[in-house]
Amino acid sequence: MELTRQEIIRLLSDEQKQGDLFKKADEVRRQYVGDEVHLRGLIEFSNICRNNCMYCGIRRDNPQLARYRMSEEELVDTARKAAEMGFKTIVMQSGEDMWFSRERMCRIVEQIKKFDVAITLSVGERPYADYKAWFDAGADRYLIRIETTDKDLYHRLDPGMSWQYRHECLMALKEIGYELGSGIMVGLPEQSIESIADDLLYLKEIGVDMAGIGPFIPHAQTPLKDEKGGTLDLARRTMAVMRLLLPDINIPATTAMESLHPMGRILALQSGANVVMPNVTEGEYRRLYELYPGKICVNDTPLHCKTCIGAKIMSIGRKVGMGYGGHAGKLPHGAK
Ligand code: 5AD
Ligand code: FES
């Protein structure tokens, strides 16, 4: 659907009429992507990060966090178990941990590809040659949020990083042939509604296949600890407008939404979302991958979460997707 910047701003601002917006987004979701909710098994395989984002709990300068890194074998084993549980997409996410070199990631992707799954990588900014090698090794999708399109805000919040370079990473991923996932946080300090409208127009313009939108949640061990953070309602309105702008893309009900409200993901699924990414990381690691406080499911097992979210999906009359769940039916490398 075409919406002008002014219309987007009005929809994002109108708290009174947000119910109508959610209803409309839910209808568009049903019409374009149906009632299936696609599950992705999320593995958080290292919390070591070279960056220092002001909002993020695993930033380099957080000395209070115990760091971990899965071994190659552990990571492949976690993926194998997730595939055995029925996940058709495995998302591998980490901080920007350079121990996972181009070659090492290639080996990991090649091994996991044998489990007949779509592979999504989310390991941050890397040179073109890394992205290309991983794609050729079998990776299908890549997630890298632009976070905000307000460049001044970006440079204040991500010291030492370049908005332009991040944008170029997105362009490179798309050119290589990845299904591209991006997204933003809402409720960042000094982020305006106008700037969120620009973010949505940017995501439409670059043609994302997936867009993740979550509220910013202040973390006590970061410089932004005393900030207000985003609300579930604003995150939902943003997500709903995204659905209107890009009716057939994949939109996750984000974990950060559930961290603010016990029904956050269900509310998201009823206002435009069609994807959930249950955590399949095991043991202590779950707790240590703390991007923001109040993260859900830190004491649960992968099977518990899969069962829990499956039941929630059915309770609202939706179905758990059985396929790979690519954008517009796109199949992963080597799918039969
Ligand atoms: N609150 C909410 N989301 C956060 N992220 C990082 N830190 C926070 C926070 N404090 C999000 C960023 C990142 C994604 C992996 O997690 O958008 O891209
Ligand atoms: Fe983890 Fe419900 S999804 S307990």
mmCIF file of C-alpha atoms and ligand atoms in Angstrom:
data_model
loop_
_atom_site.group_PDB
_atom_site.id
_atom_site.type_symbol
_atom_site.label_atom_id
_atom_site.label_comp_id
_atom_site.label_asym_id
_atom_site.label_seq_id
_atom_site.Cartn_x
_atom_site.Cartn_y
_atom_site.Cartn_z
ATOM 1 C CA MET A 1 0.000 0.000 0.000
ATOM 2 C CA GLU A 2 1.171 3.529 -0.739
ATOM 3 C CA LEU A 3 1.162 5.886 2.220
ATOM 4 C CA THR A 4 2.599 9.381 2.288
ATOM 5 C CA ARG A 5 5.051 10.441 4.969
ATOM 6 C CA GLN A 6 2.286 12.603 6.474
ATOM 7 C CA GLU A 7 -0.122 9.662 6.610
ATOM 8 C CA ILE A 8 2.513 7.465 8.231
ATOM 9 C CA ILE A 9 3.218 10.117 10.856
ATOM 10 C CA ARG A 10 -0.491 10.388 11.616
ATOM 11 C CA LEU A 11 -0.876 6.616 11.992
ATOM 12 C CA LEU A 12 2.175 6.389 14.242
ATOM 13 C CA SER A 13 0.934 9.244 16.438
ATOM 14 C CA ASP A 14 -2.715 8.368 16.825
ATOM 15 C CA GLU A 15 -2.984 6.462 20.090
ATOM 16 C CA GLN A 16 -6.773 6.800 20.162
ATOM 17 C CA LYS A 17 -7.329 5.084 16.850
ATOM 18 C CA GLN A 18 -4.562 2.498 17.122
ATOM 19 C CA GLY A 19 -7.171 -0.266 17.422
ATOM 20 C CA ASP A 20 -8.316 0.460 13.867
ATOM 21 C CA LEU A 21 -4.721 0.392 12.642
ATOM 22 C CA PHE A 22 -4.058 -2.972 14.291
ATOM 23 C CA LYS A 23 -7.240 -4.401 12.792
ATOM 24 C CA LYS A 24 -6.320 -3.209 9.330
ATOM 25 C CA ALA A 25 -2.771 -4.600 9.627
ATOM 26 C CA ASP A 26 -4.193 -7.921 10.802
ATOM 27 C CA GLU A 27 -6.482 -8.061 7.745
ATOM 28 C CA VAL A 28 -3.663 -7.207 5.360
ATOM 29 C CA ARG A 29 -1.448 -9.833 7.020
ATOM 30 C CA ARG A 30 -4.138 -12.477 6.581
ATOM 31 C CA GLN A 31 -4.818 -11.520 2.992
ATOM 32 C CA TYR A 32 -1.166 -11.497 1.894
ATOM 33 C CA VAL A 33 0.628 -14.067 4.033
ATOM 34 C CA GLY A 34 -2.213 -16.089 5.526
ATOM 35 C CA ASP A 35 -2.680 -17.589 8.965
ATOM 36 C CA GLU A 36 0.573 -19.506 9.201
ATOM 37 C CA VAL A 37 3.099 -18.308 11.739
ATOM 38 C CA HIS A 38 6.645 -19.285 10.781
ATOM 39 C CA LEU A 39 8.962 -20.334 13.583
ATOM 40 C CA ARG A 40 12.702 -19.740 13.465
ATOM 41 C CA GLY A 41 15.031 -21.417 15.937
ATOM 42 C CA LEU A 42 17.322 -18.688 17.286
ATOM 43 C CA ILE A 43 20.824 -19.629 18.447
ATOM 44 C CA GLU A 44 22.715 -16.939 20.344
ATOM 45 C CA PHE A 45 26.184 -18.368 19.883
ATOM 46 C CA SER A 46 28.544 -15.677 21.214
ATOM 47 C CA ASN A 47 28.086 -12.554 23.312
ATOM 48 C CA ILE A 48 31.549 -11.245 22.477
ATOM 49 C CA CYS A 49 31.338 -7.987 20.546
ATOM 50 C CA ARG A 50 33.860 -5.537 19.144
ATOM 51 C CA ASN A 51 31.296 -2.716 19.095
ATOM 52 C CA ASN A 52 30.141 -0.399 21.800
ATOM 53 C CA CYS A 53 26.531 0.510 21.035
ATOM 54 C CA MET A 54 25.228 2.744 23.805
ATOM 55 C CA TYR A 55 21.955 0.819 24.132
ATOM 56 C CA CYS A 56 23.247 -2.724 24.071
ATOM 57 C CA GLY A 57 23.974 -4.926 27.085
ATOM 58 C CA ILE A 58 26.700 -6.911 25.320
ATOM 59 C CA ARG A 59 28.637 -3.779 24.292
ATOM 60 C CA ARG A 60 32.427 -4.077 24.501
ATOM 61 C CA ASP A 61 32.716 -1.802 27.528
ATOM 62 C CA ASN A 62 30.368 -3.748 29.769
ATOM 63 C CA PRO A 63 32.863 -5.395 32.141
ATOM 64 C CA GLN A 64 30.114 -6.860 34.319
ATOM 65 C CA LEU A 65 29.004 -9.374 31.731
ATOM 66 C CA ALA A 66 30.482 -12.886 31.676
ATOM 67 C CA ARG A 67 31.406 -13.581 28.069
ATOM 68 C CA TYR A 68 30.912 -16.862 26.219
ATOM 69 C CA ARG A 69 31.509 -18.272 22.799
ATOM 70 C CA MET A 70 30.172 -21.610 21.588
ATOM 71 C CA SER A 71 32.622 -23.940 19.917
ATOM 72 C CA GLU A 72 32.004 -24.887 16.309
ATOM 73 C CA GLU A 73 30.836 -28.277 17.429
ATOM 74 C CA GLU A 74 28.493 -26.879 20.061
ATOM 75 C CA LEU A 75 26.922 -24.516 17.572
ATOM 76 C CA VAL A 76 26.380 -27.210 14.954
ATOM 77 C CA ASP A 77 25.010 -29.512 17.622
ATOM 78 C CA THR A 78 22.545 -26.884 18.837
ATOM 79 C CA ALA A 79 21.381 -26.400 15.249
ATOM 80 C CA ARG A 80 21.013 -30.135 14.745
ATOM 81 C CA LYS A 81 18.781 -30.417 17.804
ATOM 82 C CA ALA A 82 16.669 -27.478 16.634
ATOM 83 C CA ALA A 83 16.254 -29.113 13.212
ATOM 84 C CA GLU A 84 15.253 -32.368 14.908
ATOM 85 C CA MET A 85 12.624 -30.445 16.862
ATOM 86 C CA GLY A 86 11.106 -29.402 13.541
ATOM 87 C CA PHE A 87 12.506 -25.918 12.952
ATOM 88 C CA LYS A 88 12.871 -25.275 9.207
ATOM 89 C CA THR A 89 14.892 -22.089 9.713
ATOM 90 C CA ILE A 90 17.884 -21.689 11.982
ATOM 91 C CA VAL A 91 18.930 -18.157 12.886
ATOM 92 C CA MET A 92 22.499 -17.816 14.122
ATOM 93 C CA GLN A 93 23.085 -14.594 15.982
ATOM 94 C CA SER A 94 26.075 -13.218 17.873
ATOM 95 C CA GLY A 95 27.933 -10.076 18.768
ATOM 96 C CA GLU A 96 30.540 -8.982 16.233
ATOM 97 C CA ASP A 97 32.964 -11.706 17.266
ATOM 98 C CA MET A 98 35.824 -11.970 14.788
ATOM 99 C CA TRP A 99 36.893 -15.384 16.095
ATOM 100 C CA PHE A 100 34.172 -16.572 13.735
ATOM 101 C CA SER A 101 36.277 -15.953 10.671
ATOM 102 C CA ARG A 102 35.083 -16.209 7.101
ATOM 103 C CA GLU A 103 36.369 -19.793 6.815
ATOM 104 C CA ARG A 104 35.029 -20.912 10.171
ATOM 105 C CA MET A 105 31.530 -19.598 9.400
ATOM 106 C CA CYS A 106 31.655 -21.315 6.003
ATOM 107 C CA ARG A 107 32.413 -24.638 7.668
ATOM 108 C CA ILE A 108 29.594 -24.120 10.163
ATOM 109 C CA VAL A 109 27.085 -23.170 7.460
ATOM 110 C CA GLU A 110 28.052 -26.197 5.354
ATOM 111 C CA GLN A 111 27.510 -28.557 8.267
ATOM 112 C CA ILE A 112 24.176 -27.062 9.315
ATOM 113 C CA LYS A 113 22.930 -27.022 5.741
ATOM 114 C CA LYS A 114 22.920 -30.834 5.866
ATOM 115 C CA PHE A 115 19.983 -30.672 8.294
ATOM 116 C CA ASP A 116 17.642 -29.458 5.524
ATOM 117 C CA VAL A 117 16.993 -26.020 6.986
ATOM 118 C CA ALA A 118 17.072 -22.450 5.775
ATOM 119 C CA ILE A 119 19.993 -20.622 7.372
ATOM 120 C CA THR A 120 19.797 -17.046 8.575
ATOM 121 C CA LEU A 121 22.934 -15.292 9.752
ATOM 122 C CA SER A 122 22.948 -12.275 12.055
ATOM 123 C CA VAL A 123 26.550 -11.497 12.914
ATOM 124 C CA GLY A 124 26.793 -7.841 12.018
ATOM 125 C CA GLU A 125 28.996 -5.859 9.663
ATOM 126 C CA ARG A 126 31.531 -7.798 7.598
ATOM 127 C CA PRO A 127 33.378 -7.318 4.336
ATOM 128 C CA TYR A 128 31.609 -8.178 1.102
ATOM 129 C CA ALA A 129 33.846 -11.221 0.613
ATOM 130 C CA ASP A 130 32.640 -12.745 3.910
ATOM 131 C CA TYR A 131 28.984 -12.273 3.005
ATOM 132 C CA LYS A 132 29.605 -13.732 -0.419
ATOM 133 C CA ALA A 133 31.507 -16.766 0.869
ATOM 134 C CA TRP A 134 28.796 -17.564 3.418
ATOM 135 C CA PHE A 135 26.089 -17.259 0.781
ATOM 136 C CA ASP A 136 28.004 -19.611 -1.502
ATOM 137 C CA ALA A 137 28.427 -21.991 1.434
ATOM 138 C CA GLY A 138 24.635 -22.148 1.772
ATOM 139 C CA ALA A 139 23.434 -19.273 3.970
ATOM 140 C CA ASP A 140 20.058 -18.054 2.723
ATOM 141 C CA ARG A 141 19.095 -14.999 4.725
ATOM 142 C CA TYR A 142 20.778 -12.231 6.695
ATOM 143 C CA LEU A 143 19.489 -10.009 9.481
ATOM 144 C CA ILE A 144 21.060 -6.658 10.141
ATOM 145 C CA ARG A 145 18.953 -3.876 11.553
ATOM 146 C CA ILE A 146 19.638 -0.361 10.364
ATOM 147 C CA GLU A 147 18.493 0.616 13.915
ATOM 148 C CA THR A 148 17.541 4.176 12.857
ATOM 149 C CA THR A 149 17.838 6.246 9.686
ATOM 150 C CA ASP A 150 18.535 9.397 11.687
ATOM 151 C CA LYS A 151 22.248 9.525 10.950
ATOM 152 C CA ASP A 152 23.135 11.904 13.782
ATOM 153 C CA LEU A 153 21.286 9.731 16.251
ATOM 154 C CA TYR A 154 22.960 6.624 14.813
ATOM 155 C CA HIS A 155 26.414 8.119 15.207
ATOM 156 C CA ARG A 156 25.675 9.184 18.781
ATOM 157 C CA LEU A 157 24.372 5.751 19.711
ATOM 158 C CA ASP A 158 26.886 3.627 17.819
ATOM 159 C CA PRO A 159 30.224 5.298 18.462
ATOM 160 C CA GLY A 160 32.942 4.364 16.015
ATOM 161 C CA MET A 161 30.450 3.022 13.501
ATOM 162 C CA SER A 162 29.279 4.522 10.239
ATOM 163 C CA TRP A 163 25.665 4.656 9.123
ATOM 164 C CA GLN A 164 26.770 4.769 5.507
ATOM 165 C CA TYR A 165 28.849 1.615 5.897
ATOM 166 C CA ARG A 166 25.945 -0.200 7.506
ATOM 167 C CA HIS A 167 23.717 0.840 4.628
ATOM 168 C CA GLU A 168 26.342 -0.485 2.217
ATOM 169 C CA CYS A 169 26.346 -3.811 4.073
ATOM 170 C CA LEU A 170 22.604 -4.032 3.473
ATOM 171 C CA MET A 171 23.061 -3.247 -0.205
ATOM 172 C CA ALA A 172 25.832 -5.844 -0.535
ATOM 173 C CA LEU A 173 23.714 -8.551 1.092
ATOM 174 C CA LYS A 174 20.853 -7.833 -1.242
ATOM 175 C CA GLU A 175 23.070 -7.801 -4.296
ATOM 176 C CA ILE A 176 24.610 -11.150 -3.351
ATOM 177 C CA GLY A 177 21.140 -12.664 -3.226
ATOM 178 C CA TYR A 178 20.330 -13.046 0.450
ATOM 179 C CA GLU A 179 16.799 -12.624 1.659
ATOM 180 C CA LEU A 180 17.350 -9.423 3.537
ATOM 181 C CA GLY A 181 16.074 -8.780 7.046
ATOM 182 C CA SER A 182 16.478 -5.407 8.656
ATOM 183 C CA GLY A 183 14.614 -3.285 11.134
ATOM 184 C CA ILE A 184 14.750 -0.661 13.814
ATOM 185 C CA MET A 185 14.247 0.081 17.471
ATOM 186 C CA VAL A 186 11.590 2.551 18.552
ATOM 187 C CA GLY A 187 11.728 4.755 21.616
ATOM 188 C CA LEU A 188 15.419 5.594 21.319
ATOM 189 C CA PRO A 189 16.412 8.785 23.147
ATOM 190 C CA GLU A 190 15.588 11.802 20.977
ATOM 191 C CA GLN A 191 14.120 9.686 18.202
ATOM 192 C CA SER A 192 11.110 11.468 16.729
ATOM 193 C CA ILE A 193 7.959 10.057 15.156
ATOM 194 C CA GLU A 194 9.028 11.752 11.919
ATOM 195 C CA SER A 195 12.275 9.831 12.015
ATOM 196 C CA ILE A 196 10.438 6.529 12.558
ATOM 197 C CA ALA A 197 8.304 7.373 9.512
ATOM 198 C CA ASP A 198 11.520 7.880 7.539
ATOM 199 C CA ASP A 199 12.802 4.518 8.815
ATOM 200 C CA LEU A 200 9.717 2.781 7.465
ATOM 201 C CA LEU A 201 10.046 4.511 4.107
ATOM 202 C CA TYR A 202 13.707 3.488 3.991
ATOM 203 C CA LEU A 203 12.879 -0.173 4.667
ATOM 204 C CA LYS A 204 10.293 -0.024 1.877
ATOM 205 C CA GLU A 205 12.688 1.711 -0.470
ATOM 206 C CA ILE A 206 15.469 -0.836 -0.091
ATOM 207 C CA GLY A 207 12.926 -3.646 -0.383
ATOM 208 C CA VAL A 208 13.488 -5.716 2.738
ATOM 209 C CA ASP A 209 12.161 -9.276 2.829
ATOM 210 C CA MET A 210 11.824 -9.135 6.585
ATOM 211 C CA ALA A 211 11.505 -6.273 9.068
ATOM 212 C CA GLY A 212 11.957 -6.607 12.821
ATOM 213 C CA ILE A 213 10.703 -3.773 14.976
ATOM 214 C CA GLY A 214 11.262 -3.713 18.697
ATOM 215 C CA PRO A 215 11.033 -1.266 21.565
ATOM 216 C CA PHE A 216 14.312 0.030 22.964
ATOM 217 C CA ILE A 217 14.627 -1.230 26.559
ATOM 218 C CA PRO A 218 17.255 0.537 28.697
ATOM 219 C CA HIS A 219 19.907 -1.740 30.166
ATOM 220 C CA ALA A 220 21.347 -0.894 33.600
ATOM 221 C CA GLN A 221 24.913 -1.672 32.529
ATOM 222 C CA THR A 222 24.909 0.778 29.621
ATOM 223 C CA PRO A 223 25.207 4.575 29.296
ATOM 224 C CA LEU A 224 21.502 4.768 28.403
ATOM 225 C CA LYS A 225 20.395 3.206 31.680
ATOM 226 C CA ASP A 226 18.332 6.221 32.796
ATOM 227 C CA GLU A 227 16.479 6.709 29.523
ATOM 228 C CA LYS A 228 12.777 6.038 29.164
ATOM 229 C CA GLY A 229 12.731 3.395 26.476
ATOM 230 C CA GLY A 230 10.052 2.543 23.939
ATOM 231 C CA THR A 231 6.509 1.393 24.607
ATOM 232 C CA LEU A 232 4.817 -1.728 23.351
ATOM 233 C CA ASP A 233 2.079 0.398 21.774
ATOM 234 C CA LEU A 234 4.468 2.494 19.701
ATOM 235 C CA ALA A 235 6.341 -0.631 18.599
ATOM 236 C CA ARG A 236 3.041 -2.230 17.573
ATOM 237 C CA ARG A 237 1.893 0.826 15.653
ATOM 238 C CA THR A 238 5.222 0.925 13.844
ATOM 239 C CA MET A 239 4.995 -2.760 13.003
ATOM 240 C CA ALA A 240 1.393 -2.380 11.831
ATOM 241 C CA VAL A 241 2.283 0.495 9.488
ATOM 242 C CA MET A 242 5.184 -1.609 8.166
ATOM 243 C CA ARG A 243 2.647 -4.326 7.285
ATOM 244 C CA LEU A 244 0.524 -1.802 5.362
ATOM 245 C CA LEU A 245 3.554 -0.501 3.473
ATOM 246 C CA LEU A 246 5.003 -3.938 2.663
ATOM 247 C CA PRO A 247 2.010 -6.291 2.770
ATOM 248 C CA ASP A 248 3.729 -9.587 1.939
ATOM 249 C CA ILE A 249 7.026 -9.481 3.857
ATOM 250 C CA ASN A 250 7.899 -11.453 6.975
ATOM 251 C CA ILE A 251 7.434 -9.516 10.194
ATOM 252 C CA PRO A 252 8.449 -11.078 13.511
ATOM 253 C CA ALA A 253 6.680 -10.636 16.800
ATOM 254 C CA THR A 254 9.847 -9.589 18.605
ATOM 255 C CA THR A 255 11.099 -10.936 21.902
ATOM 256 C CA ALA A 256 11.588 -7.371 23.145
ATOM 257 C CA MET A 257 7.809 -6.849 22.813
ATOM 258 C CA GLU A 258 7.145 -9.848 25.044
ATOM 259 C CA SER A 259 9.689 -8.529 27.522
ATOM 260 C CA LEU A 260 7.477 -5.468 28.029
ATOM 261 C CA HIS A 261 4.174 -7.356 28.220
ATOM 262 C CA PRO A 262 3.385 -11.026 28.974
ATOM 263 C CA MET A 263 1.233 -11.191 25.827
ATOM 264 C CA GLY A 264 3.494 -8.988 23.694
ATOM 265 C CA ARG A 265 4.137 -11.499 20.943
ATOM 266 C CA ILE A 266 0.497 -12.524 20.686
ATOM 267 C CA LEU A 267 -0.568 -8.883 20.471
ATOM 268 C CA ALA A 268 2.055 -8.425 17.755
ATOM 269 C CA LEU A 269 0.780 -11.459 15.828
ATOM 270 C CA GLN A 270 -2.657 -9.836 15.937
ATOM 271 C CA SER A 271 -1.430 -6.535 14.566
ATOM 272 C CA GLY A 272 0.608 -7.495 11.527
ATOM 273 C CA ALA A 273 3.297 -10.011 12.551
ATOM 274 C CA ASN A 274 3.594 -13.521 11.056
ATOM 275 C CA VAL A 275 6.894 -14.852 12.435
ATOM 276 C CA VAL A 276 8.202 -15.842 15.877
ATOM 277 C CA MET A 277 11.811 -16.665 16.706
ATOM 278 C CA PRO A 278 11.866 -18.929 19.760
ATOM 279 C CA ASN A 279 15.213 -19.211 21.474
ATOM 280 C CA VAL A 280 16.924 -22.593 21.057
ATOM 281 C CA THR A 281 20.112 -21.624 22.877
ATOM 282 C CA GLU A 282 20.781 -23.901 25.836
ATOM 283 C CA GLY A 283 21.669 -23.464 29.489
ATOM 284 C CA GLU A 284 23.530 -20.480 30.919
ATOM 285 C CA TYR A 285 24.094 -18.875 27.541
ATOM 286 C CA ARG A 286 20.496 -17.685 27.365
ATOM 287 C CA ARG A 287 20.899 -15.484 30.385
ATOM 288 C CA LEU A 288 24.267 -14.159 29.235
ATOM 289 C CA TYR A 289 22.987 -12.986 25.856
ATOM 290 C CA GLU A 290 21.395 -10.002 27.510
ATOM 291 C CA LEU A 291 20.945 -7.220 24.981
ATOM 292 C CA TYR A 292 18.305 -5.661 27.242
ATOM 293 C CA PRO A 293 16.945 -6.533 30.693
ATOM 294 C CA GLY A 294 13.811 -8.563 31.352
ATOM 295 C CA LYS A 295 14.548 -10.915 28.458
ATOM 296 C CA ILE A 296 11.995 -13.714 28.451
ATOM 297 C CA CYS A 297 12.566 -17.462 28.702
ATOM 298 C CA VAL A 298 16.080 -17.263 30.204
ATOM 299 C CA ASN A 299 15.372 -20.283 32.400
ATOM 300 C CA ASP A 300 13.484 -22.318 29.817
ATOM 301 C CA THR A 301 14.578 -25.103 27.489
ATOM 302 C CA PRO A 302 14.265 -25.033 23.685
ATOM 303 C CA LEU A 303 11.535 -27.662 23.752
ATOM 304 C CA HIS A 304 9.589 -25.789 26.407
ATOM 305 C CA CYS A 305 9.646 -22.602 24.338
ATOM 306 C CA LYS A 306 8.674 -24.325 21.117
ATOM 307 C CA THR A 307 5.712 -26.006 22.816
ATOM 308 C CA CYS A 308 4.711 -22.825 24.625
ATOM 309 C CA ILE A 309 4.704 -20.607 21.575
ATOM 310 C CA GLY A 310 3.010 -23.293 19.464
ATOM 311 C CA ALA A 311 0.151 -23.435 21.992
ATOM 312 C CA LYS A 312 -0.136 -19.650 22.067
ATOM 313 C CA ILE A 313 -0.324 -19.517 18.260
ATOM 314 C CA MET A 314 -3.099 -22.114 18.170
ATOM 315 C CA SER A 315 -4.984 -20.370 20.969
ATOM 316 C CA ILE A 316 -5.555 -17.356 18.696
ATOM 317 C CA GLY A 317 -6.737 -19.496 15.800
ATOM 318 C CA ARG A 318 -3.504 -19.401 13.818
ATOM 319 C CA LYS A 319 -1.367 -22.279 12.495
ATOM 320 C CA VAL A 320 2.295 -23.103 12.906
ATOM 321 C CA GLY A 321 3.939 -22.988 9.464
ATOM 322 C CA MET A 322 5.431 -26.268 8.252
ATOM 323 C CA GLY A 323 7.528 -24.867 5.388
ATOM 324 C CA TYR A 324 10.702 -22.803 5.231
ATOM 325 C CA GLY A 325 8.680 -19.597 5.367
ATOM 326 C CA GLY A 326 10.749 -17.548 2.935
ATOM 327 C CA HIS A 327 9.453 -14.227 1.626
ATOM 328 C CA ALA A 328 7.053 -14.778 -1.287
ATOM 329 C CA GLY A 329 7.689 -18.527 -1.116
ATOM 330 C CA LYS A 330 11.409 -18.213 -1.871
ATOM 331 C CA LEU A 331 13.121 -21.534 -1.188
ATOM 332 C CA PRO A 332 16.464 -21.915 0.566
ATOM 333 C CA HIS A 333 19.598 -23.169 -1.225
ATOM 334 C CA GLY A 334 19.284 -26.822 -2.136
ATOM 335 C CA ALA A 335 15.665 -27.222 -0.976
ATOM 336 C CA LYS A 336 13.911 -30.215 -2.363
HETATM 337 N N1 5AD B 1 16.677 -2.782 23.703
HETATM 338 C C1 5AD B 1 16.029 -3.299 22.646
HETATM 339 N N2 5AD B 1 16.639 -3.850 21.577
HETATM 340 C C2 5AD B 1 17.985 -3.877 21.588
HETATM 341 N N3 5AD B 1 18.862 -4.333 20.683
HETATM 342 C C3 5AD B 1 20.100 -4.141 21.176
HETATM 343 N N4 5AD B 1 20.046 -3.554 22.381
HETATM 344 C C4 5AD B 1 18.732 -3.370 22.667
HETATM 345 C C5 5AD B 1 18.027 -2.785 23.759
HETATM 346 N N5 5AD B 1 18.651 -2.278 24.819
HETATM 347 C C6 5AD B 1 18.461 -4.838 19.363
HETATM 348 C C7 5AD B 1 19.156 -4.072 18.222
HETATM 349 C C8 5AD B 1 19.970 -5.165 17.553
HETATM 350 C C9 5AD B 1 19.201 -6.415 17.885
HETATM 351 C C10 5AD B 1 19.968 -7.676 17.781
HETATM 352 O O1 5AD B 1 18.817 -6.184 19.236
HETATM 353 O O2 5AD B 1 18.177 -3.580 17.337
HETATM 354 O O3 5AD B 1 20.084 -4.993 16.156
HETATM 355 FE FE1 FES B 2 9.815 -19.531 26.018
HETATM 356 FE FE2 FES B 2 7.018 -19.370 26.143
HETATM 357 S S1 FES B 2 8.356 -19.060 24.459
HETATM 358 S S2 FES B 2 8.470 -20.060 27.656
#
